[in-house]
Short mmCIF file of C-alpha atoms in Angstrom, two decimals:
data_model
loop_
_atom_site.label_atom_id
_atom_site.label_comp_id
_atom_site.label_asym_id
_atom_site.label_seq_id
_atom_site.Cartn_x
_atom_site.Cartn_y
_atom_site.Cartn_z
CA MET A 271 0.00 0.00 0.00
CA PHE A 272 2.80 2.41 0.87
CA ASP A 273 5.06 1.08 -1.92
CA PHE A 274 5.11 4.44 -3.65
CA ILE A 275 7.17 5.96 -0.84
CA SER A 276 10.21 3.77 -1.43
CA ASP A 277 10.09 4.42 -5.20
CA TYR A 278 11.26 7.99 -4.71
CA ASN A 279 14.92 8.39 -3.82
CA ASP A 280 15.84 11.89 -4.91
CA PRO A 281 14.64 13.26 -2.61
CA THR A 282 13.10 10.65 -0.34
CA LEU A 283 9.91 11.50 1.54
CA LEU A 284 11.91 12.26 4.69
CA GLY A 285 14.48 14.18 2.66
CA ALA A 286 11.76 16.40 1.20
CA PHE A 287 10.31 17.15 4.64
CA TRP A 288 13.83 17.75 5.97
CA MET A 289 14.18 20.40 3.26
CA THR A 290 10.88 21.93 4.45
CA VAL A 291 12.25 22.03 8.01
CA LYS A 292 15.54 23.59 6.87
CA LEU A 293 13.69 26.27 4.87
CA THR A 294 11.55 27.02 7.94
CA VAL A 295 14.48 27.23 10.37
CA PHE A 296 16.76 29.39 8.21
CA SER A 297 13.96 31.72 7.07
CA GLY A 298 12.63 31.84 10.63
CA ILE A 299 15.93 33.05 12.05
CA ALA A 300 16.58 35.51 9.22
CA SER A 301 13.08 36.98 9.37
CA LEU A 302 13.26 37.31 13.17
CA VAL A 303 16.45 39.37 12.88
CA TRP A 304 15.25 41.49 9.95
CA GLY A 305 11.76 41.85 11.44
CA THR A 306 13.16 43.06 14.80
CA LEU A 307 15.30 45.62 12.97
CA LEU A 308 12.25 46.78 11.01
CA ALA A 309 10.20 47.07 14.22
CA ALA A 310 13.00 49.12 15.82
CA MET A 311 13.00 51.38 12.74
CA ARG A 312 9.24 51.80 12.93
CA VAL A 313 9.38 53.16 16.49
CA SER A 314 12.68 55.05 16.14
CA PRO A 315 13.05 58.83 16.60
CA VAL A 316 14.35 59.30 13.04
CA PRO A 317 11.38 60.08 10.77
CA LEU A 318 13.13 58.73 7.68
CA LEU A 319 13.70 55.30 9.26
CA ARG A 320 10.08 55.23 10.47
CA GLY A 321 8.92 56.01 6.95
CA PHE A 322 11.11 53.29 5.48
CA GLY A 323 9.83 50.69 7.96
CA THR A 324 6.20 51.57 7.29
CA THR A 325 6.66 51.57 3.52
CA TYR A 326 8.50 48.25 3.57
CA VAL A 327 5.82 46.52 5.65
CA ASN A 328 2.92 47.89 3.62
CA ILE A 329 4.48 47.02 0.28
CA VAL A 330 5.80 43.56 1.12
CA ARG A 331 2.66 42.44 2.95
CA ASN A 332 0.53 43.17 -0.10
CA ILE A 333 2.62 41.29 -2.67
CA PRO A 334 1.82 37.58 -2.95
CA LEU A 335 4.67 35.45 -1.60
CA THR A 336 4.59 33.49 -4.84
CA VAL A 337 5.42 36.65 -6.81
CA ILE A 338 8.36 37.35 -4.47
CA ILE A 339 9.73 33.78 -4.66
CA VAL A 340 9.41 33.58 -8.45
CA PHE A 341 11.06 37.00 -8.66
CA THR A 342 14.10 35.82 -6.67
CA SER A 343 14.65 33.15 -9.29
CA LEU A 344 13.73 34.93 -12.56
CA GLY A 345 14.68 38.44 -11.47
CA LEU A 346 17.46 38.31 -8.89
CA ALA A 347 19.25 35.19 -10.13
CA ASP A 348 18.73 35.41 -13.89
CA ILE A 349 18.77 39.15 -14.51
CA PHE A 350 20.69 40.62 -11.56
CA GLY A 351 23.09 37.67 -11.52
CA MET A 352 22.78 37.06 -7.77
CA THR A 353 24.24 33.59 -7.35
CA MET A 354 23.96 33.60 -3.53
CA GLY A 355 27.50 32.21 -3.27
CA ALA A 356 26.63 29.08 -5.22
CA PRO A 357 27.10 29.84 -8.93
CA ASP A 358 27.29 26.19 -10.02
CA ASP A 359 25.08 24.41 -7.51
CA PHE A 360 21.56 25.17 -8.68
CA ALA A 361 19.87 23.23 -5.87
CA LEU A 362 21.77 25.22 -3.24
CA GLN A 363 21.19 28.47 -5.10
CA GLY A 364 17.45 27.77 -5.29
CA PHE A 365 17.39 27.00 -1.57
CA ARG A 366 19.17 30.22 -0.64
CA LEU A 367 16.99 32.29 -2.97
CA ALA A 368 13.90 30.74 -1.38
CA VAL A 369 15.22 31.57 2.10
CA LEU A 370 15.86 35.15 0.96
CA GLY A 371 12.35 35.52 -0.44
CA LEU A 372 10.65 33.83 2.52
CA SER A 373 12.49 35.94 5.09
CA ALA A 374 11.92 39.21 3.22
CA TYR A 375 8.20 38.41 3.26
CA THR A 376 7.90 36.96 6.77
CA ALA A 377 9.92 39.82 8.32
CA ALA A 378 7.01 42.18 7.58
CA PHE A 379 4.72 40.00 9.71
CA VAL A 380 7.33 39.61 12.46
CA CYS A 381 7.65 43.41 12.52
CA GLU A 382 3.90 43.87 12.89
CA ALA A 383 3.68 41.26 15.66
CA LEU A 384 6.54 42.91 17.55
CA ARG A 385 5.05 46.35 17.15
CA SER A 386 1.79 45.16 18.68
CA GLY A 387 3.91 43.71 21.51
CA ILE A 388 5.62 47.05 22.05
CA ASN A 389 2.17 48.56 22.40
CA THR A 390 1.37 46.22 25.31
CA VAL A 391 4.17 47.67 27.45
CA PRO A 392 2.66 50.33 29.73
CA VAL A 393 3.59 53.88 28.84
CA GLY A 394 4.74 54.54 32.40
CA GLN A 395 7.62 52.09 32.04
CA ALA A 396 9.11 53.94 29.09
CA GLU A 397 8.57 57.23 30.91
CA ALA A 398 10.28 55.90 34.02
CA ALA A 399 13.17 54.58 31.95
CA ARG A 400 13.59 57.97 30.32
CA ALA A 401 13.34 59.70 33.68
CA ILE A 402 16.41 57.84 34.94
CA GLY A 403 18.27 59.02 31.86
CA LEU A 404 18.22 56.04 29.50
CA ASN A 405 18.43 56.94 25.83
CA PHE A 406 16.24 55.53 23.05
CA SER A 407 18.26 52.39 22.33
CA GLN A 408 18.52 51.64 26.06
CA VAL A 409 14.80 52.16 26.61
CA LEU A 410 14.03 49.90 23.67
CA GLY A 411 16.69 47.26 24.29
CA LEU A 412 16.57 47.00 28.09
CA ILE A 413 13.00 47.84 29.03
CA VAL A 414 10.54 47.60 26.16
CA LEU A 415 11.72 44.85 23.79
CA PRO A 416 12.35 42.16 26.45
CA GLN A 417 8.75 42.56 27.66
CA ALA A 418 7.41 42.90 24.14
CA PHE A 419 9.06 39.63 23.08
CA ARG A 420 7.45 37.77 25.97
CA ALA A 421 4.08 39.24 25.07
CA VAL A 422 4.29 38.27 21.40
CA ILE A 423 5.41 34.64 21.61
CA GLY A 424 1.85 33.61 20.70
CA PRO A 425 1.59 35.83 17.61
CA LEU A 426 5.18 34.99 16.63
CA ALA A 427 4.31 31.29 16.88
CA ASN A 428 1.47 31.96 14.45
CA VAL A 429 3.93 33.67 12.10
CA LEU A 430 6.24 30.64 12.39
CA ILE A 431 3.42 28.20 11.61
CA ALA A 432 2.34 30.31 8.64
CA LEU A 433 5.99 30.32 7.54
CA THR A 434 6.15 26.51 7.75
CA LYS A 435 3.15 26.32 5.45
CA ASN A 436 4.53 29.06 3.20
CA THR A 437 7.76 27.15 2.55
CA THR A 438 5.73 25.04 0.11
CA VAL A 439 5.81 28.06 -2.22
CA ALA A 440 9.52 27.31 -2.75
CA ALA A 441 8.29 24.46 -4.95
CA ALA A 442 7.50 27.19 -7.50
CA ILE A 443 11.24 27.64 -8.15
CA GLY A 444 12.01 23.92 -7.98
CA VAL A 445 13.33 23.57 -4.43
CA ALA A 446 12.99 19.86 -3.66
CA GLU A 447 10.71 20.15 -0.63
CA ALA A 448 7.51 18.42 0.40
CA ALA A 449 5.04 20.14 -1.95
CA LEU A 450 7.19 19.48 -5.02
CA LEU A 451 7.56 15.80 -4.11
CA MET A 452 3.82 15.55 -3.53
CA LYS A 453 3.15 17.09 -6.95
CA GLU A 454 5.46 14.55 -8.57
CA MET A 455 4.07 11.57 -6.64
CA ILE A 456 0.44 12.50 -7.09
CA GLU A 457 0.88 12.80 -10.86
CA ASN A 458 2.63 9.43 -11.23
CA GLU A 459 0.90 7.19 -8.73
CA ALA A 460 -2.64 5.95 -8.54
CA GLN A 461 -3.19 6.43 -4.79
CA THR A 462 -4.05 10.15 -4.88
CA LEU A 463 -5.92 10.08 -1.59
CA LEU A 464 -3.27 8.12 0.27
CA ILE A 465 -0.45 10.38 -0.92
CA GLY A 466 -2.47 13.45 -0.01
CA ALA A 467 -3.05 12.02 3.46
CA VAL A 468 0.65 11.24 3.96
CA PHE A 469 1.74 14.80 3.13
CA ALA A 470 -1.11 16.36 5.09
CA PHE A 471 -0.06 14.25 8.06
CA GLY A 472 3.54 15.45 7.61
CA PHE A 473 2.48 19.08 7.90
CA VAL A 474 0.22 18.41 10.86
CA VAL A 475 3.20 16.74 12.57
CA LEU A 476 5.36 19.79 11.82
CA THR A 477 2.91 22.51 12.85
CA LEU A 478 0.96 20.98 15.72
CA PRO A 479 3.84 20.42 18.22
CA THR A 480 5.28 23.84 17.36
CA GLY A 481 1.94 25.45 18.06
CA LEU A 482 1.34 23.54 21.29
CA PHE A 483 4.86 24.12 22.65
CA LEU A 484 4.97 27.82 21.83
CA GLY A 485 1.39 28.27 23.06
CA TRP A 486 2.41 26.74 26.39
CA LEU A 487 5.54 28.89 26.44
CA SER A 488 3.62 32.10 25.69
CA LYS A 489 1.28 31.42 28.62
CA ARG A 490 4.22 30.71 30.94
CA LEU A 491 6.28 33.72 29.92
CA ALA A 492 3.52 36.29 29.47
CA VAL A 493 4.11 39.28 31.73
CA LYS A 494 1.19 39.25 34.17
CA ARG A 495 -0.42 42.64 34.37
CA MET B 36 2.27 55.83 21.74
CA THR B 37 5.63 55.29 20.09
CA SER B 38 6.65 58.86 20.75
CA VAL B 39 6.83 57.97 24.43
CA LEU B 40 10.00 55.99 23.77
CA TYR B 41 11.96 59.18 23.18
CA ASP B 42 11.83 62.85 24.16
CA ALA B 43 11.16 65.76 21.86
CA PRO B 44 14.59 66.10 20.24
CA GLY B 45 16.96 68.71 21.61
CA PRO B 46 19.85 70.22 19.62
CA ARG B 47 22.10 67.15 19.99
CA ALA B 48 19.37 64.66 19.18
CA LYS B 49 18.39 66.75 16.18
CA ARG B 50 21.98 66.66 14.93
CA ARG B 51 22.14 62.91 15.49
CA ASN B 52 18.87 62.40 13.63
CA VAL B 53 20.19 64.38 10.70
CA ILE B 54 23.41 62.32 10.63
CA LEU B 55 21.46 59.05 10.81
CA SER B 56 19.14 60.22 8.05
CA VAL B 57 22.09 61.19 5.84
CA VAL B 58 23.77 57.81 6.41
CA PHE B 59 20.52 56.02 5.64
CA VAL B 60 19.93 58.06 2.49
CA ALA B 61 23.49 57.35 1.38
CA LEU B 62 23.04 53.61 1.89
CA MET B 63 19.72 53.63 0.06
CA ALA B 64 21.23 55.66 -2.78
CA LEU B 65 24.09 53.17 -3.03
CA PHE B 66 21.61 50.29 -3.18
CA LEU B 67 19.39 52.01 -5.74
CA TRP B 68 22.43 52.90 -7.81
CA TRP B 69 23.44 49.21 -7.82
CA VAL B 70 19.90 48.25 -8.90
CA TYR B 71 19.92 50.92 -11.59
CA LYS B 72 23.35 49.96 -12.89
CA THR B 73 22.60 46.23 -13.04
CA MET B 74 19.31 46.87 -14.78
CA ASP B 75 21.05 49.20 -17.20
CA ASP B 76 23.81 46.65 -17.87
CA LYS B 77 21.26 43.94 -18.56
CA GLY B 78 19.30 46.26 -20.82
CA GLN B 79 16.20 46.12 -18.61
CA LEU B 80 15.77 49.89 -18.65
CA GLU B 81 15.38 50.25 -22.39
CA TRP B 82 12.24 52.07 -23.31
CA SER B 83 11.11 49.30 -25.65
CA LEU B 84 10.62 47.02 -22.62
CA TRP B 85 8.45 49.54 -20.79
CA LYS B 86 6.63 50.80 -23.83
CA PRO B 87 4.16 47.88 -23.98
CA PHE B 88 2.61 49.09 -20.73
CA THR B 89 1.74 52.42 -22.30
CA GLU B 90 -0.14 50.68 -25.09
CA SER B 91 -3.45 48.91 -24.77
CA ALA B 92 -2.35 45.57 -26.30
CA ALA B 93 -0.29 44.41 -23.30
CA TRP B 94 -3.16 45.21 -20.97
CA THR B 95 -6.03 43.79 -22.98
CA THR B 96 -4.18 40.64 -24.07
CA TYR B 97 -2.35 39.70 -20.87
CA LEU B 98 -2.72 41.76 -17.74
CA LEU B 99 -6.45 42.50 -17.61
CA PRO B 100 -7.54 38.91 -18.40
CA GLY B 101 -5.05 37.73 -15.75
CA LEU B 102 -6.42 40.19 -13.21
CA ALA B 103 -9.96 39.13 -14.13
CA ASP B 104 -9.11 35.48 -13.42
CA THR B 105 -7.48 36.43 -10.12
CA LEU B 106 -10.54 38.38 -9.07
CA LYS B 107 -12.95 35.72 -10.32
CA ALA B 108 -11.21 32.95 -8.36
CA ALA B 109 -11.00 35.13 -5.25
CA ALA B 110 -14.66 36.16 -5.44
CA LEU B 111 -15.87 32.60 -6.05
CA ALA B 112 -13.74 31.28 -3.19
CA MET B 113 -15.07 33.95 -0.83
CA VAL B 114 -18.71 33.42 -1.79
CA ILE B 115 -18.50 29.64 -1.32
CA ALA B 116 -16.26 29.70 1.75
CA LEU B 117 -18.35 32.20 3.70
CA PRO B 118 -21.53 30.12 4.29
CA LEU B 119 -19.40 26.99 4.75
CA GLY B 120 -17.29 28.80 7.31
CA ALA B 121 -20.37 30.10 9.11
CA VAL B 122 -21.78 26.57 9.41
CA LEU B 123 -18.45 25.18 10.64
CA GLY B 124 -17.96 28.03 13.07
CA ILE B 125 -21.41 27.62 14.60
CA ALA B 126 -21.00 23.83 14.69
CA ARG B 127 -17.80 24.35 16.66
CA MET B 128 -19.79 26.05 19.41
CA SER B 129 -22.51 23.40 19.51
CA ASP B 130 -23.68 21.96 22.82
CA HIS B 131 -23.35 18.45 21.42
CA ARG B 132 -19.90 17.11 21.93
CA TRP B 133 -19.66 15.07 18.72
CA VAL B 134 -20.74 18.00 16.53
CA ARG B 135 -18.25 20.26 18.27
CA ALA B 136 -15.45 17.71 18.01
CA SER B 137 -15.94 16.85 14.35
CA ALA B 138 -16.26 20.48 13.25
CA GLY B 139 -13.17 21.29 15.32
CA THR B 140 -11.18 18.50 13.69
CA VAL B 141 -12.13 19.64 10.19
CA VAL B 142 -11.27 23.26 10.95
CA GLU B 143 -7.93 22.54 12.63
CA PHE B 144 -6.97 20.02 9.94
CA PHE B 145 -7.50 22.33 6.98
CA ARG B 146 -5.87 25.23 8.80
CA ALA B 147 -2.73 23.18 9.44
CA ILE B 148 -2.20 22.22 5.80
CA PRO B 149 -0.62 24.51 3.19
CA VAL B 150 -3.10 25.78 0.58
CA LEU B 151 -0.73 24.62 -2.14
CA LEU B 152 -1.15 20.97 -1.09
CA LEU B 153 -4.92 21.36 -1.16
CA MET B 154 -4.75 22.87 -4.65
CA LEU B 155 -2.43 20.16 -5.99
CA PHE B 156 -4.65 17.49 -4.51
CA ALA B 157 -7.84 19.05 -5.87
CA ASN B 158 -6.26 19.37 -9.31
CA GLU B 159 -5.38 15.68 -9.41
CA PHE B 160 -8.73 14.71 -7.96
CA PHE B 161 -10.60 16.62 -10.67
CA ALA B 162 -8.39 15.06 -13.33
CA ARG B 163 -9.09 11.50 -12.19
CA SER B 164 -12.56 11.44 -10.74
CA THR B 165 -14.55 14.08 -12.61
CA ASP B 166 -15.04 15.18 -16.19
CA VAL B 167 -14.11 18.81 -15.65
CA SER B 168 -12.43 19.90 -18.88
CA THR B 169 -8.65 20.37 -18.89
CA ALA B 170 -9.09 24.08 -19.55
CA ASP B 171 -11.35 24.62 -16.54
CA ARG B 172 -9.46 22.35 -14.18
CA PRO B 173 -6.91 24.88 -12.81
CA MET B 174 -9.72 27.30 -11.90
CA TYR B 175 -11.70 24.52 -10.19
CA ALA B 176 -8.61 23.32 -8.33
CA VAL B 177 -7.60 26.81 -7.19
CA VAL B 178 -11.11 27.64 -5.98
CA THR B 179 -11.45 24.27 -4.20
CA GLY B 180 -8.13 24.72 -2.41
CA LEU B 181 -8.98 28.27 -1.42
CA VAL B 182 -12.47 27.30 -0.23
CA LEU B 183 -11.27 24.42 1.96
CA TYR B 184 -8.61 26.55 3.62
CA ASN B 185 -10.53 29.80 3.94
CA ALA B 186 -13.75 28.18 5.10
CA SER B 187 -11.87 26.90 8.13
CA VAL B 188 -10.23 30.27 8.76
CA LEU B 189 -13.60 32.02 8.36
CA ALA B 190 -15.09 29.47 10.76
CA GLU B 191 -12.66 30.77 13.35
CA VAL B 192 -13.55 34.35 12.43
CA VAL B 193 -17.24 33.57 12.95
CA ARG B 194 -16.50 31.89 16.26
CA ALA B 195 -14.33 34.76 17.44
CA GLY B 196 -17.02 37.20 16.26
CA ILE B 197 -19.73 35.50 18.31
CA LEU B 198 -17.45 35.12 21.35
CA ALA B 199 -16.60 38.82 21.12
CA LEU B 200 -20.22 39.77 21.80
CA PRO B 201 -21.00 40.70 25.41
CA LYS B 202 -22.32 37.76 27.44
CA GLY B 203 -25.38 39.76 28.40
CA GLN B 204 -26.74 39.32 24.90
CA THR B 205 -27.11 35.55 25.36
CA GLU B 206 -28.36 35.93 28.93
CA ALA B 207 -31.03 38.42 27.91
CA ALA B 208 -32.14 36.16 25.07
CA GLN B 209 -32.43 33.24 27.48
CA ALA B 210 -34.27 35.39 30.00
CA ILE B 211 -37.02 36.18 27.51
CA GLY B 212 -37.33 32.47 26.77
CA LEU B 213 -35.64 32.09 23.37
CA ARG B 214 -34.37 28.68 22.43
CA LYS B 215 -30.71 28.03 21.49
CA GLY B 216 -31.36 28.17 17.76
CA GLN B 217 -33.39 31.36 18.10
CA THR B 218 -30.74 33.00 20.23
CA MET B 219 -28.13 32.19 17.61
CA SER B 220 -30.11 33.18 14.55
CA THR B 221 -31.96 36.26 15.80
CA ILE B 222 -29.65 37.71 18.43
CA LEU B 223 -26.05 36.57 18.04
CA LEU B 224 -25.49 36.01 14.30
CA PRO B 225 -26.84 39.35 13.02
CA GLN B 226 -24.60 41.20 15.47
CA ALA B 227 -21.62 38.92 14.85
CA VAL B 228 -21.85 39.64 11.12
CA THR B 229 -21.19 43.34 11.74
CA VAL B 230 -18.54 42.54 14.31
CA MET B 231 -16.58 40.40 11.87
CA LEU B 232 -17.11 42.33 8.62
CA PRO B 233 -13.68 44.03 8.73
CA ALA B 234 -12.02 40.68 9.46
CA ILE B 235 -13.81 39.01 6.57
CA VAL B 236 -12.79 41.79 4.19
CA THR B 237 -9.18 41.46 5.36
CA GLN B 238 -9.25 37.74 4.65
CA LEU B 239 -9.89 38.69 1.00
CA VAL B 240 -6.29 39.93 0.81
CA VAL B 241 -5.06 36.46 1.78
CA ILE B 242 -7.30 34.88 -0.85
CA VAL B 243 -6.18 37.28 -3.60
CA LYS B 244 -2.54 36.59 -2.78
CA ASP B 245 -3.03 32.84 -2.72
CA THR B 246 -4.50 32.73 -6.23
CA ALA B 247 -0.94 33.37 -7.48
CA LEU B 248 -0.01 29.87 -6.28
CA GLY B 249 -2.27 28.35 -8.90
CA GLY B 250 -0.54 30.40 -11.58
CA VAL B 251 2.87 28.85 -11.01
CA MET B 252 1.99 25.33 -9.89
CA LEU B 253 -1.19 24.53 -11.84
CA GLY B 254 -1.02 26.78 -14.89
CA PHE B 255 -4.04 28.80 -13.77
CA THR B 256 -4.15 31.89 -16.01
CA GLU B 257 -4.16 34.49 -13.23
CA LEU B 258 -2.08 37.66 -13.01
CA LEU B 259 1.31 36.11 -12.19
CA ASN B 260 0.90 33.54 -14.95
CA ALA B 261 -0.19 36.29 -17.36
CA ARG B 262 3.04 38.10 -16.47
CA GLY B 263 5.00 35.03 -17.66
CA THR B 264 3.32 35.03 -21.06
CA LEU B 265 3.73 38.78 -21.33
CA ALA B 266 7.45 38.60 -20.50
CA ALA B 267 7.94 35.75 -22.93
CA ASN B 268 6.53 38.00 -25.62
CA TYR B 269 8.31 41.29 -24.86
CA ALA B 270 11.38 39.89 -23.00
CA ASN B 271 10.80 42.36 -20.16
CA VAL B 272 11.21 40.27 -17.01
CA ILE B 273 11.91 43.04 -14.51
CA PRO B 274 9.40 45.60 -15.86
CA SER B 275 6.64 43.00 -15.96
CA PHE B 276 7.36 41.93 -12.37
CA ILE B 277 7.28 45.55 -11.24
CA VAL B 278 3.97 46.25 -12.98
CA VAL B 279 2.32 43.08 -11.68
CA ALA B 280 3.59 43.71 -8.15
CA ILE B 281 2.16 47.25 -8.29
CA ILE B 282 -1.23 45.92 -9.42
CA PHE B 283 -1.28 43.47 -6.48
CA ILE B 284 -0.14 46.14 -4.01
CA VAL B 285 -2.78 48.65 -5.14
CA LEU B 286 -5.54 46.02 -5.15
CA ASN B 287 -4.70 44.69 -1.68
CA PHE B 288 -4.10 48.16 -0.31
CA LEU B 289 -7.60 49.16 -1.43
CA ILE B 290 -9.07 46.09 0.30
CA THR B 291 -7.10 46.76 3.51
CA SER B 292 -8.07 50.43 3.53
CA PHE B 293 -11.70 49.51 3.06
CA ALA B 294 -11.48 47.09 6.00
CA SER B 295 -9.90 49.73 8.23
CA TRP B 296 -12.51 52.28 7.22
CA LEU B 297 -15.22 49.73 7.98
CA GLU B 298 -13.70 48.95 11.36
CA ALA B 299 -13.47 52.62 12.32
CA ARG B 300 -17.06 53.16 11.21
CA LEU B 301 -18.36 50.17 13.18
CA ARG B 302 -16.48 51.24 16.30
CA ARG B 303 -18.06 54.69 16.09
CA SER B 304 -21.53 53.33 15.42
CA LYS B 305 -23.89 54.04 18.34
CA ARG B 306 -26.00 50.96 17.74
CA SER B 307 -23.22 48.40 18.06
CA THR B 308 -22.09 46.65 21.22
CA GLY B 309 -18.60 47.98 20.74
CA ALA B 310 -17.11 44.59 19.86
CA VAL B 311 -15.30 44.63 16.52
CA LEU B 312 -12.92 42.09 14.98
CA GLY B 313 -10.31 44.26 13.37
CA PRO B 314 -7.97 43.44 10.48
CA ASP B 315 -5.16 42.71 12.95
CA ASP B 316 -7.08 39.85 14.51
CA VAL B 317 -7.14 37.93 11.24
CA HIS B 318 -3.40 37.37 10.92
CA ASP B 319 -3.38 35.17 13.98
CA LEU B 320 -6.26 33.08 12.68
CA ASN B 321 -4.33 32.16 9.56
CA ALA B 322 -2.15 29.78 11.51
CA ALA B 323 -3.15 26.68 13.43
CA GLU B 324 -4.28 27.16 16.99
CA VAL B 325 -1.66 28.31 19.47
CA GLY B 326 -2.86 27.72 23.01
CA GLY B 327 -6.28 29.14 22.24
CA THR B 328 -5.08 32.71 21.75
CA HIS B 329 -7.86 33.95 19.54
CA GLY B 330 -8.42 37.57 18.79
CA THR B 331 -11.56 38.89 20.38
CA GLY B 332 -11.16 42.49 19.39
CA ALA B 333 -11.64 43.40 23.01
CA ASP B 334 -7.95 44.00 23.76
CA ASN B 335 -7.50 46.07 20.64
CA THR B 336 -6.29 49.34 22.05
#
């Protein structure tokens, strides 16, 4: 019944899901860094940086991820000649381009989640911090962001789960992850329903524990007010 | 509130802001110059590549039909998913355990799976088990995938909308002797519809964006796919991407602005209970459940 699984060796079923996990982890870290920077820009005292942050978020959020991912391949790689440090290895290049596209997109959502977290910190705390002479980066880095991060673990977990699902879009530029393997299998094998169930199960296994663990963590770490 | 993080700038802060701005502008200029130079080197700036967009042919042959397909798929998906989502959402709040549990399983299952998998599966299913013509199949598959996913998200929107209503509404309905079904259909649902309108409109942005998946993976002739045919004809990869991206941005920006306007209007309305599901609440519903943190609109300050 499950014969079809062993017929696929490049990648194997586990290999394809491992690629999905790798895409999620790398894009997750990159978008967390870039998203935090964007959030800092959006609340910074320099009007120009605020404007840039706002513009970035509003533009990137409204472009379909598929357009961004396809652009990294047809635009950045083919036209701009960005090889991402792997000019000869097309699989690696595709992977890195996908990570670039995914993090550029996800960062906008991380930024918005963080900004809502910053809004949960009582105004008095920032005022008190300023009263004892802390400057903007100290207020943000020592007082506001640590509390904001604890408040937004739930929303950030949602962003991470959405990111896990979004990695399937990398199939559009031929990254050998789960969705691409499913497309190939489902076209060649007769057991459409069974294959669909196997891949659906794979994604439930990936997203459900993440959601439960981070949901538990967000309840534990939330600053009680 | 953000202005609380820093004081009104004094002379030194003003100077520092100016320096930071100059550095930022310099970096941006450097980046833009690199973009400009690469595009120039690759001949992507030549007028002949941009010219098609000033003539009607490129629009009537490629872009407008693509946009029409995008909008058609999005509208169909929304119209079908909405009643389905309402039924699922109400079933999830049923007093009968088995109804609640099965609706909950369906909702959580389809929310945990990427839309792309649903579309691929639907495409293959239509190819094998139905006689939908090959030409129509991508549209059917895209709409099916979108409906399955968005119905379960909208189910959560409906549930959150009803939960956001003040408890007194249900209590008052019970006090005057209404049955469960009557309470739901005459008291709760009509109010919940207004409460969740902005959230539903916001979900349209997600649907519009997801149609692009069908363009690449299933050959659905929506906007992104139309861009491919256009670029194959005029060899203008970068210009076509820019134009298509702008169309998507403007379209989704209009939808988001409408949702925000709606939210503001509903919040001001004297007749409402004050509960509104805003656009921000929807983002969290687009991922599987995380410890039951559902937006209720109540903590939206």
